[in-house]
Coordinates of C-alpha atoms in Angstrom, one line a residue:
Chain R
M1 CA 2.8 -17.7 9.1
S2 CA 6.5 -16.6 9.3
G3 CA 9.2 -16.0 6.7
A4 CA 11.8 -13.4 6.0
N5 CA 11.0 -11.5 9.2
N6 CA 10.1 -14.5 11.3
G7 CA 6.7 -13.0 12.4
R8 CA 8.3 -10.0 13.9
P9 CA 7.0 -6.5 13.1
F10 CA 8.9 -4.1 10.9
V11 CA 10.6 -1.4 13.0
V12 CA 11.8 2.1 12.1
R13 CA 13.1 4.9 14.2
K14 CA 11.8 8.4 14.0
F15 CA 12.7 11.6 15.8
V16 CA 10.0 13.8 17.2
R17 CA 10.6 16.8 15.0
F18 CA 9.9 20.5 15.5
S19 CA 7.3 20.3 12.7
H20 CA 5.4 17.6 14.6
C21 CA 5.0 19.6 17.8
D22 CA 2.2 21.9 18.9
P23 CA 2.2 25.0 21.2
A24 CA 2.1 22.6 24.2
G25 CA 5.6 21.3 23.0
I26 CA 4.3 17.8 22.3
I27 CA 3.3 15.9 19.2
F28 CA 0.1 17.2 17.6
Y29 CA -1.9 14.0 17.5
P30 CA -2.7 14.0 13.7
Q31 CA 1.1 13.9 13.2
Y32 CA 1.0 10.4 14.7
F33 CA -1.0 9.3 11.6
M34 CA 1.5 11.1 9.3
L35 CA 4.3 9.2 11.1
A36 CA 2.4 5.9 10.9
H37 CA 1.9 6.5 7.2
D38 CA 5.7 7.2 6.8
C39 CA 6.4 4.0 8.7
K40 CA 4.1 2.0 6.4
E41 CA 5.8 3.6 3.4
D42 CA 9.2 2.6 4.8
W43 CA 7.9 -1.0 5.4
F44 CA 6.6 -1.2 1.8
R45 CA 10.0 -0.1 0.5
E46 CA 12.4 -2.0 2.8
G47 CA 10.3 -4.8 4.2
V48 CA 7.7 -5.8 1.7
R49 CA 10.0 -4.6 -1.2
Y50 CA 7.0 -3.1 -3.1
P51 CA 7.8 0.6 -3.0
F52 CA 5.0 3.2 -3.4
E53 CA 6.5 4.6 -6.7
Q54 CA 6.0 1.1 -8.2
M55 CA 2.6 0.4 -6.5
I56 CA 1.0 3.8 -6.9
T57 CA 2.7 5.6 -9.8
A58 CA 3.4 2.6 -12.1
D59 CA 0.7 0.0 -11.1
R60 CA -2.0 2.4 -10.0
R61 CA -2.9 0.4 -6.9
G62 CA -3.3 1.7 -3.4
F63 CA -4.3 0.7 0.1
P64 CA -6.8 3.3 1.3
I65 CA -7.9 3.1 4.9
V66 CA -11.4 1.8 5.9
K67 CA -11.2 2.1 9.6
L68 CA -8.9 2.6 12.5
D69 CA -8.7 2.8 16.2
A70 CA -5.9 4.3 18.3
Q71 CA -4.9 4.9 21.9
F72 CA -2.5 7.6 23.0
M73 CA -0.9 6.6 26.3
R74 CA 1.6 9.4 26.9
P75 CA 2.7 12.5 25.1
S76 CA 5.9 12.5 23.0
R77 CA 8.3 15.5 23.2
L78 CA 10.6 17.4 20.8
G79 CA 13.8 15.5 20.2
E80 CA 12.7 12.1 21.5
E81 CA 13.6 9.1 19.4
L82 CA 10.6 6.9 18.8
S83 CA 10.5 3.3 17.7
F84 CA 7.7 2.7 15.3
E85 CA 6.5 -0.9 14.7
V86 CA 4.1 -2.1 12.0
G87 CA 2.9 -5.7 11.9
V88 CA 0.2 -7.7 10.1
R89 CA -2.8 -8.9 12.1
A90 CA -4.6 -10.6 9.1
V91 CA -4.7 -10.7 5.3
G92 CA -8.1 -11.2 3.6
A93 CA -9.0 -11.5 0.0
T94 CA -8.8 -7.8 -0.6
S95 CA -8.1 -6.4 2.9
L96 CA -5.1 -6.0 5.2
K97 CA -5.3 -5.5 8.9
L98 CA -2.3 -3.8 10.6
T99 CA -1.1 -3.0 14.1
Y100 CA 1.2 -0.1 14.9
R101 CA 3.0 0.5 18.1
C102 CA 5.0 3.6 19.0
V103 CA 7.5 3.2 21.9
C104 CA 10.0 5.5 23.5
G105 CA 12.5 3.6 25.6
D106 CA 10.3 1.2 27.7
E107 CA 7.2 3.5 27.4
E108 CA 4.4 2.8 25.0
R109 CA 3.1 6.1 23.5
M110 CA 0.6 5.1 20.9
R111 CA -1.1 1.9 19.5
M112 CA -3.2 1.8 16.4
H113 CA -5.1 -0.9 14.5
S114 CA -6.1 -0.2 10.9
V115 CA -8.0 -2.0 8.1
L116 CA -7.0 -1.2 4.6
V117 CA -8.4 -2.4 1.2
M118 CA -6.3 -3.0 -1.9
T119 CA -7.9 -0.7 -4.5
D120 CA -7.6 0.0 -8.2
L121 CA -6.8 3.7 -8.1
D122 CA -8.3 4.5 -11.5
K123 CA -11.6 2.6 -11.0
G124 CA -11.8 2.9 -7.2
T125 CA -12.8 -0.8 -6.9
P126 CA -11.3 -3.4 -4.6
L127 CA -8.5 -5.7 -5.9
Q128 CA -7.6 -9.2 -4.9
I129 CA -4.3 -9.2 -3.1
P130 CA -1.9 -11.2 -5.4
D131 CA -0.3 -14.3 -3.8
W132 CA 3.3 -12.9 -4.1
L133 CA 2.2 -9.9 -2.0
R134 CA 0.2 -12.0 0.4
E135 CA 3.3 -14.0 1.1
R136 CA 5.4 -11.0 1.8
F137 CA 2.8 -9.6 4.2
A138 CA 2.7 -13.0 6.0
S139 CA 6.3 -12.8 7.0
F140 CA 5.4 -9.8 9.2
H141 CA 2.4 -11.5 10.8
V142 CA 2.2 -10.7 14.5
G143 CA -1.1 -12.3 15.4
E144 CA -4.6 -10.9 16.1
H145 CA -3.9 -9.6 19.7
P146 CA -0.6 -7.8 20.0
Chain D
M1 CA -29.3 18.1 28.3
S2 CA -30.1 20.8 25.7
G3 CA -29.5 24.6 25.7
A4 CA -28.2 27.1 23.3
N5 CA -27.9 24.6 20.5
N6 CA -30.9 22.4 21.5
G7 CA -28.8 19.2 21.5
R8 CA -27.8 19.6 17.9
P9 CA -24.1 19.2 16.8
F10 CA -22.0 22.2 15.8
V11 CA -21.6 22.3 12.0
V12 CA -18.9 23.9 9.9
R13 CA -18.3 23.7 6.2
K14 CA -14.9 23.0 4.8
F15 CA -13.6 22.7 1.2
V16 CA -11.4 19.8 0.2
R17 CA -8.3 21.8 -0.5
F18 CA -5.3 21.0 -2.8
S19 CA -3.1 20.7 0.3
H20 CA -5.4 17.9 1.7
C21 CA -5.1 15.7 -1.4
D22 CA -2.7 13.0 -2.3
P23 CA -1.3 11.7 -5.6
A24 CA -4.6 9.7 -6.0
G25 CA -6.5 13.0 -6.0
I26 CA -8.4 12.3 -2.8
I27 CA -8.0 13.4 0.8
F28 CA -4.9 11.9 2.4
Y29 CA -6.5 10.3 5.5
P30 CA -4.4 12.1 8.2
Q31 CA -5.8 15.3 6.8
Y32 CA -9.3 14.2 8.1
F33 CA -7.8 14.5 11.6
M34 CA -6.4 17.9 10.8
L35 CA -9.8 19.0 9.6
A36 CA -11.6 17.5 12.6
H37 CA -9.2 19.4 14.8
D38 CA -9.9 22.6 12.9
C39 CA -13.6 21.9 13.4
K40 CA -13.1 21.4 17.1
E41 CA -11.2 24.7 17.2
D42 CA -14.1 26.5 15.4
W43 CA -16.5 24.9 17.8
F44 CA -14.6 26.1 20.9
R45 CA -14.4 29.6 19.3
E46 CA -18.0 30.0 18.0
G47 CA -20.0 27.3 19.8
V48 CA -18.5 26.9 23.2
R49 CA -17.2 30.5 23.2
Y50 CA -13.9 29.5 24.9
P51 CA -11.4 30.1 22.1
F52 CA -8.1 28.3 22.1
E53 CA -6.0 31.5 22.6
Q54 CA -7.8 31.9 25.9
M55 CA -7.8 28.3 26.9
I56 CA -4.3 27.3 25.8
T57 CA -2.2 30.5 25.7
A58 CA -3.8 32.3 28.7
D59 CA -5.2 29.6 30.9
R60 CA -2.7 26.9 30.0
R61 CA -5.4 24.2 29.7
G62 CA -5.9 21.7 26.9
F63 CA -7.8 18.7 25.8
P64 CA -5.3 16.1 24.6
I65 CA -6.8 13.0 23.0
V66 CA -6.7 9.6 24.8
K67 CA -8.3 7.4 22.2
L68 CA -10.3 7.5 19.0
D69 CA -11.9 5.3 16.4
A70 CA -12.8 6.3 12.9
Q71 CA -14.5 4.9 9.8
F72 CA -13.9 6.2 6.3
M73 CA -16.9 5.4 4.1
R74 CA -16.0 7.0 0.8
P75 CA -13.2 9.1 -0.6
S76 CA -13.5 13.0 -0.8
R77 CA -12.2 14.8 -3.8
L78 CA -10.5 18.2 -4.5
G79 CA -13.1 21.0 -4.5
E80 CA -15.9 19.2 -2.7
E81 CA -17.6 21.1 0.1
L82 CA -17.8 19.0 3.2
S83 CA -20.1 19.5 6.2
F84 CA -18.3 18.7 9.4
E85 CA -20.3 18.1 12.6
V86 CA -19.0 17.8 16.1
G87 CA -21.3 16.8 19.0
V88 CA -20.9 15.7 22.6
R89 CA -21.6 12.1 23.6
A90 CA -20.7 12.5 27.3
V91 CA -19.0 14.8 29.8
G92 CA -17.2 13.1 32.7
A93 CA -15.4 14.6 35.7
T94 CA -12.3 15.3 33.6
S95 CA -13.1 13.7 30.2
L96 CA -15.1 14.7 27.1
K97 CA -16.4 12.2 24.6
L98 CA -17.1 13.6 21.1
T99 CA -18.6 12.4 17.8
Y100 CA -17.6 13.8 14.5
R101 CA -19.4 13.2 11.2
C102 CA -18.2 14.4 7.8
V103 CA -20.9 14.5 5.1
C104 CA -20.9 15.6 1.4
G105 CA -24.4 16.1 0.1
D106 CA -26.3 13.0 1.3
E107 CA -23.2 10.9 1.5
E108 CA -21.4 10.2 4.8
R109 CA -17.6 10.2 4.3
M110 CA -16.1 9.8 7.7
R111 CA -17.3 9.2 11.3
M112 CA -15.1 9.5 14.4
H113 CA -15.5 9.0 18.1
S114 CA -12.9 10.5 20.4
V115 CA -12.1 10.7 24.1
L116 CA -10.3 13.8 25.5
V117 CA -9.1 14.7 29.0
M118 CA -8.9 18.2 30.3
T119 CA -5.3 18.8 31.3
D120 CA -3.1 21.3 33.0
L121 CA -0.6 22.0 30.2
D122 CA 2.2 23.0 32.6
K123 CA 1.9 20.0 35.0
G124 CA 0.5 17.5 32.5
T125 CA -2.2 16.4 35.1
P126 CA -6.0 16.0 34.6
L127 CA -8.2 18.9 35.5
Q128 CA -11.9 18.9 36.7
I129 CA -14.0 20.4 33.9
P130 CA -15.6 23.5 35.5
D131 CA -19.4 23.8 35.7
W132 CA -19.7 26.7 33.3
L133 CA -17.8 24.8 30.7
R134 CA -19.7 21.6 31.4
E135 CA -22.9 23.5 30.8
R136 CA -21.7 24.8 27.5
F137 CA -20.7 21.4 26.3
A138 CA -24.1 20.0 27.3
S139 CA -26.0 22.2 24.8
F140 CA -24.2 20.2 22.0
H141 CA -25.1 16.9 23.6
V142 CA -26.1 14.4 20.8
G143 CA -26.4 11.2 22.8
E144 CA -24.3 8.1 23.1
H145 CA -25.3 6.5 19.7
P146 CA -25.4 8.9 16.8
Chain V
M1 CA -5.6 47.1 -16.2
S2 CA -8.6 47.2 -13.9
G3 CA -12.0 45.5 -14.0
A4 CA -14.3 43.6 -11.6
N5 CA -12.0 44.3 -8.7
N6 CA -10.8 47.7 -9.8
G7 CA -7.1 46.8 -9.4
R8 CA -7.4 45.9 -5.8
P9 CA -6.0 42.6 -4.4
F10 CA -8.2 39.7 -3.4
V11 CA -8.5 39.6 0.4
V12 CA -9.4 36.6 2.6
R13 CA -9.3 36.3 6.4
K14 CA -7.6 33.4 8.2
F15 CA -7.2 32.5 11.8
V16 CA -3.9 31.4 13.1
R17 CA -4.8 27.9 14.0
F18 CA -3.4 25.5 16.6
S19 CA -2.1 23.3 13.7
H20 CA -0.1 26.3 12.3
C21 CA 1.8 26.9 15.5
D22 CA 5.1 25.5 16.7
P23 CA 6.5 24.9 20.2
A24 CA 7.4 28.6 20.4
G25 CA 3.6 29.3 20.1
I26 CA 3.9 31.2 16.8
I27 CA 3.3 30.2 13.2
F28 CA 5.8 27.7 11.9
Y29 CA 7.1 29.5 8.8
P30 CA 6.3 26.8 6.2
Q31 CA 2.7 27.2 7.3
Y32 CA 2.7 30.7 5.8
F33 CA 3.2 29.1 2.4
M34 CA 0.4 26.7 3.1
L35 CA -1.8 29.7 4.0
A36 CA -0.7 31.6 0.9
H37 CA -1.6 28.6 -1.2
D38 CA -5.0 28.4 0.4
C39 CA -5.5 32.1 -0.3
K40 CA -4.6 31.6 -3.9
E41 CA -7.1 28.7 -4.0
D42 CA -9.8 30.9 -2.6
W43 CA -8.9 33.6 -5.1
F44 CA -9.2 31.2 -8.0
R45 CA -12.6 30.0 -6.7
E46 CA -14.2 33.3 -5.7
G47 CA -12.2 36.0 -7.5
V48 CA -10.9 34.5 -10.8
R49 CA -13.9 32.1 -10.9
Y50 CA -11.8 29.2 -12.2
P51 CA -11.9 26.8 -9.3
F52 CA -9.1 24.2 -8.9
E53 CA -11.4 21.2 -9.4
Q54 CA -12.1 22.6 -12.9
M55 CA -8.5 23.7 -13.7
I56 CA -6.6 20.8 -12.2
T57 CA -9.0 17.8 -12.2
A58 CA -11.0 18.5 -15.3
D59 CA -8.7 20.6 -17.5
R60 CA -5.4 19.1 -16.2
R61 CA -3.7 22.6 -16.0
G62 CA -1.8 24.0 -13.1
F63 CA 0.4 26.9 -12.0
P64 CA 3.5 25.4 -10.4
I65 CA 5.9 27.9 -8.7
V66 CA 9.2 28.8 -10.3
K67 CA 10.6 31.2 -7.8
L68 CA 9.6 33.2 -4.7
D69 CA 11.0 35.6 -2.2
A70 CA 9.5 36.3 1.2
Q71 CA 10.0 38.6 4.2
F72 CA 8.7 37.8 7.7
M73 CA 8.4 41.0 9.7
R74 CA 6.8 39.8 12.9
P75 CA 5.6 36.6 14.4
S76 CA 1.9 35.6 14.3
R77 CA 0.3 34.0 17.3
L78 CA -2.4 31.4 18.0
G79 CA -5.9 32.9 17.6
E80 CA -5.0 36.0 15.7
E81 CA -7.0 36.9 12.7
L82 CA -4.9 37.6 9.6
S83 CA -5.9 39.4 6.5
F84 CA -4.3 37.7 3.5
E85 CA -4.1 39.6 0.2
V86 CA -3.1 38.3 -3.2
G87 CA -2.6 40.7 -6.2
V88 CA -1.2 40.4 -9.7
R89 CA 2.1 42.1 -10.5
A90 CA 2.3 41.0 -14.1
V91 CA 0.9 38.5 -16.6
G92 CA 3.3 37.2 -19.3
A93 CA 2.6 34.8 -22.2
T94 CA 2.8 31.7 -19.9
S95 CA 3.8 33.3 -16.5
L96 CA 2.0 35.0 -13.6
K97 CA 3.6 37.2 -11.0
L98 CA 1.9 37.5 -7.7
T99 CA 2.3 39.6 -4.5
Y100 CA 1.0 38.4 -1.2
R101 CA 0.7 40.4 2.0
C102 CA -0.3 39.1 5.4
V103 CA -1.5 41.8 7.8
C104 CA -2.8 41.6 11.4
G105 CA -4.5 44.9 12.4
D106 CA -2.1 47.6 11.2
E107 CA 0.9 45.3 11.4
E108 CA 2.4 43.7 8.3
R109 CA 3.6 40.1 9.2
M110 CA 4.7 38.6 5.8
R111 CA 5.2 39.7 2.2
M112 CA 5.9 37.4 -0.7
H113 CA 6.5 37.7 -4.4
S114 CA 6.1 34.6 -6.5
V115 CA 6.4 33.7 -10.2
L116 CA 4.2 30.9 -11.5
V117 CA 4.1 29.2 -15.0
M118 CA 0.9 27.8 -16.5
T119 CA 1.6 24.2 -17.2
D120 CA 0.0 21.2 -18.9
L121 CA -0.1 18.8 -16.0
D122 CA 0.1 15.6 -18.2
K123 CA 3.0 16.8 -20.4
G124 CA 4.7 19.1 -17.9
T125 CA 5.1 21.8 -20.6
P126 CA 4.2 25.5 -20.4
L127 CA 0.8 26.7 -21.7
Q128 CA -0.2 30.0 -23.1
I129 CA -2.5 31.7 -20.7
P130 CA -5.8 32.1 -22.6
D131 CA -7.3 35.6 -23.1
W132 CA -10.3 35.0 -20.9
L133 CA -8.1 34.0 -18.0
R134 CA -5.6 36.9 -18.6
E135 CA -8.5 39.3 -18.4
R136 CA -9.7 37.9 -15.1
F137 CA -6.2 38.1 -13.7
A138 CA -5.9 41.8 -14.9
S139 CA -8.7 43.0 -12.7
F140 CA -6.6 42.1 -9.7
H141 CA -3.5 43.9 -11.0
V142 CA -1.8 45.8 -8.2
G143 CA 1.3 47.1 -10.0
E144 CA 4.9 46.0 -9.9
H145 CA 5.9 47.7 -6.6
P146 CA 3.3 47.2 -3.9
Chain N
M1 CA 36.7 29.6 7.9
S2 CA 36.9 25.8 7.7
G3 CA 37.1 23.2 10.4
A4 CA 35.4 19.8 11.2
N5 CA 33.6 19.8 7.9
N6 CA 36.3 21.6 5.9
G7 CA 33.9 24.2 4.5
R8 CA 31.6 21.7 2.9
P9 CA 27.8 21.8 3.4
F10 CA 26.0 19.3 5.6
V11 CA 24.2 16.7 3.4
V12 CA 21.2 14.6 4.3
R13 CA 19.2 12.2 2.0
K14 CA 15.3 12.4 2.0
F15 CA 12.8 10.4 0.0
V16 CA 10.0 12.1 -1.7
R17 CA 7.1 10.7 0.4
F18 CA 3.5 10.2 -0.4
S19 CA 2.6 12.9 2.2
H20 CA 4.7 15.4 0.3
C21 CA 2.9 14.9 -3.0
D22 CA 0.0 16.8 -4.5
P23 CA -2.8 15.6 -6.9
A24 CA -0.3 16.3 -9.8
G25 CA 2.0 13.6 -8.3
I26 CA 4.8 16.0 -7.5
I27 CA 6.1 17.7 -4.3
F28 CA 3.6 20.3 -3.1
Y29 CA 6.0 23.3 -2.9
P30 CA 5.4 24.3 0.8
Q31 CA 6.7 20.8 1.6
Y32 CA 10.2 21.9 0.3
F33 CA 10.3 24.3 3.2
M34 CA 9.2 21.5 5.6
L35 CA 12.0 19.3 4.2
A36 CA 14.5 22.2 4.4
H37 CA 13.5 22.7 8.0
D38 CA 14.0 19.0 8.8
C39 CA 17.4 19.3 7.1
K40 CA 18.4 22.2 9.3
E41 CA 17.2 20.2 12.3
D42 CA 19.3 17.2 11.3
W43 CA 22.3 19.6 10.8
F44 CA 21.9 21.1 14.3
R45 CA 21.7 17.6 15.8
E46 CA 24.5 15.8 13.8
G47 CA 26.6 18.6 12.3
V48 CA 26.4 21.6 14.7
R49 CA 25.8 19.2 17.7
Y50 CA 23.4 21.6 19.3
P51 CA 20.1 19.6 19.0
F52 CA 16.8 21.5 19.1
E53 CA 15.6 19.9 22.3
Q54 CA 18.6 21.5 24.0
M55 CA 18.4 24.8 22.1
I56 CA 14.6 25.3 22.1
T57 CA 13.3 23.3 25.1
A58 CA 16.1 23.7 27.6
D59 CA 17.8 27.0 26.5
R60 CA 14.7 28.7 25.1
R61 CA 16.6 30.0 22.0
G62 CA 15.6 29.8 18.4
F63 CA 16.4 30.9 14.9
P64 CA 13.2 32.3 13.4
I65 CA 13.5 33.2 9.7
V66 CA 13.6 36.9 8.6
K67 CA 13.7 36.4 4.8
L68 CA 14.2 33.9 2.1
D69 CA 14.3 33.4 -1.6
A70 CA 13.9 30.2 -3.5
Q71 CA 14.1 28.8 -7.0
F72 CA 12.3 25.6 -8.1
M73 CA 14.1 24.2 -11.2
R74 CA 12.2 21.0 -11.8
P75 CA 9.5 19.0 -10.1
S76 CA 10.3 16.0 -7.7
R77 CA 8.3 12.9 -7.8
L78 CA 7.1 10.2 -5.4
G79 CA 9.8 7.8 -4.4
E80 CA 12.8 9.9 -5.7
E81 CA 15.7 10.1 -3.3
L82 CA 16.8 13.7 -2.8
S83 CA 20.1 15.0 -1.6
F84 CA 19.6 18.1 0.6
E85 CA 22.5 20.3 1.4
V86 CA 22.7 23.1 4.0
G87 CA 25.7 25.5 4.1
V88 CA 26.6 28.7 5.8
R89 CA 27.0 31.9 3.7
A90 CA 27.7 34.3 6.6
V91 CA 27.5 34.6 10.4
G92 CA 26.7 38.1 11.8
A93 CA 26.5 39.3 15.4
T94 CA 22.9 37.9 15.8
S95 CA 22.2 36.6 12.2
L96 CA 22.9 33.5 10.2
K97 CA 22.7 33.3 6.4
L98 CA 22.2 29.8 5.0
T99 CA 22.1 28.3 1.5
Y100 CA 20.1 25.1 0.8
R101 CA 20.4 23.0 -2.4
C102 CA 18.2 20.0 -3.2
V103 CA 19.6 17.7 -5.9
C104 CA 18.3 14.4 -7.4
G105 CA 21.1 12.6 -9.2
D106 CA 22.8 15.3 -11.4
E107 CA 19.7 17.5 -11.5
E108 CA 19.2 20.5 -9.2
R109 CA 15.6 20.8 -8.1
M110 CA 15.5 23.6 -5.6
R111 CA 17.9 26.3 -4.2
M112 CA 17.1 28.6 -1.3
H113 CA 18.8 31.3 0.6
S114 CA 17.6 32.3 4.1
V115 CA 18.4 34.8 6.8
L116 CA 17.7 33.8 10.4
V117 CA 18.2 35.7 13.7
M118 CA 19.1 34.1 16.9
T119 CA 16.3 35.0 19.3
D120 CA 15.4 34.7 23.0
L121 CA 12.1 32.7 22.7
D122 CA 10.6 34.1 25.9
K123 CA 11.4 37.8 25.3
G124 CA 11.3 37.7 21.5
T125 CA 14.5 39.8 21.3
P126 CA 17.7 39.1 19.3
L127 CA 20.6 37.3 21.0
Q128 CA 24.3 37.5 20.3
I129 CA 25.5 34.2 18.7
P130 CA 28.0 32.8 21.3
D131 CA 31.5 32.1 20.1
W132 CA 31.4 28.3 20.5
L133 CA 28.3 28.3 18.2
R134 CA 29.8 30.7 15.7
E135 CA 32.9 28.4 15.4
R136 CA 30.7 25.4 14.8
F137 CA 28.7 27.2 12.1
A138 CA 32.0 28.4 10.5
S139 CA 33.1 24.8 9.7
F140 CA 30.1 24.6 7.3
H141 CA 31.0 27.9 5.6
V142 CA 30.4 27.6 1.8
G143 CA 30.9 31.2 0.8
E144 CA 28.6 33.9 -0.3
H145 CA 27.9 32.7 -3.9
P146 CA 27.3 29.0 -4.1

């Protein structure tokens, strides 16, 4: 259950940009899901080494979301630098469970759990996650209860 | 627990727009939260009759989100007309619990529960929900388990 | 050069939404292009009667943009109701020239000219605009210098 | 008319992300303006060394856009790495003229000229660009006709 990343999450740093912020001067909450998606995209490129242009454009596979829950602890403000983490909670036959944490300094700002299903984008049907991909996911396994 | 809307949710119709869709031709999931926010904004304007320009710009109050959970049953495609519902599960001293459902024809596409807290936008502190607003919310009360 | 709409532009009304606004409380300017695109989409559906799900999903045709210029006269604020107009300046063999105006009350907020080219979305090559579509565009012809 | 950057534009690299792409699999054109804005934000932080959180949040100054023109030469696709350049064409008493170029490999994808006005965000009135800021802009001067 470890490997290249020794069971640690993938981490990427993101600024709170002008385009993320609302008239109250803080992140407009749907932008957290845009940022989490960017983080997942960075993880597939740099961590899993299966970039979206290969997976989606060439192989016509995707990971649409089935469900999620999220908590928003404190607001994030224009110009703050956020540390976004994504880790694997579990890998099923066709499903992938992820945990995201967004932290600024010592302060947790957002936490999300999501469940995705690997899907044939042309047929819209679930796909078995191949072993080579399952192994790459496993090296970012952070356990069920982070 | 009823009133102007007799305990039914507020309903608004939205097209799946080009700008909502991803390279797979379906709604990019963070756009569901953008749409749900638009639906809430329409509800405040037309249902609750406390439009955002009054609440946010003039009164400097808001309802930031504290947590949410969502399920995505089936994908929604470019040009489909969605029926978005928002109803009230509970109103606390400072908090508001909402349920959203997104339906296309007979098919449920998305369901979300969220918890919001009324907040002083300048101080960032919780505010008591005033009685007149509590009464307006109550007329859209749909119960704890829709 | 006239027809169903007698040479008047297509008009649609849009609220300035929370999601459009920036930390300065006014529309974040790229959102004007999102709104103009929504306006064009509404025009294709209701005015031209060639909705995007038919044109893009079924017929695999599109109108990507080649160039545009825009002026921003005054800022637009949360909750304002904008009148968005789209009219045709010229229709070429494969190209379409449009003018957009965005007005709030008596005050012009934004004006844009754009040039689009009808394109085969699978091959990426220009397409002749068919006569039936050319005729529908012509009824929204507003002249070269609005 | 040169300085720290010797009259070269500021350059930042951006991936074409899933969230930028439309059902045709290419950048949805309003996203170019989002990307150009991010590029300007990076330039203010790293090049001009006057980050937005200082300028907007603390000093309550901004640079709203007055006009722009843009050309879109070729589409950009999911996963491509774009080189975004921003340079200064001219600095007036209160105005700033910028040129943006977006290039992928040897291929130019987008070019934009914009005119901004330095503005007091609370009063909405133009502000004289202070000398220290004028000097920092000047080191990214690329001439009137790039």
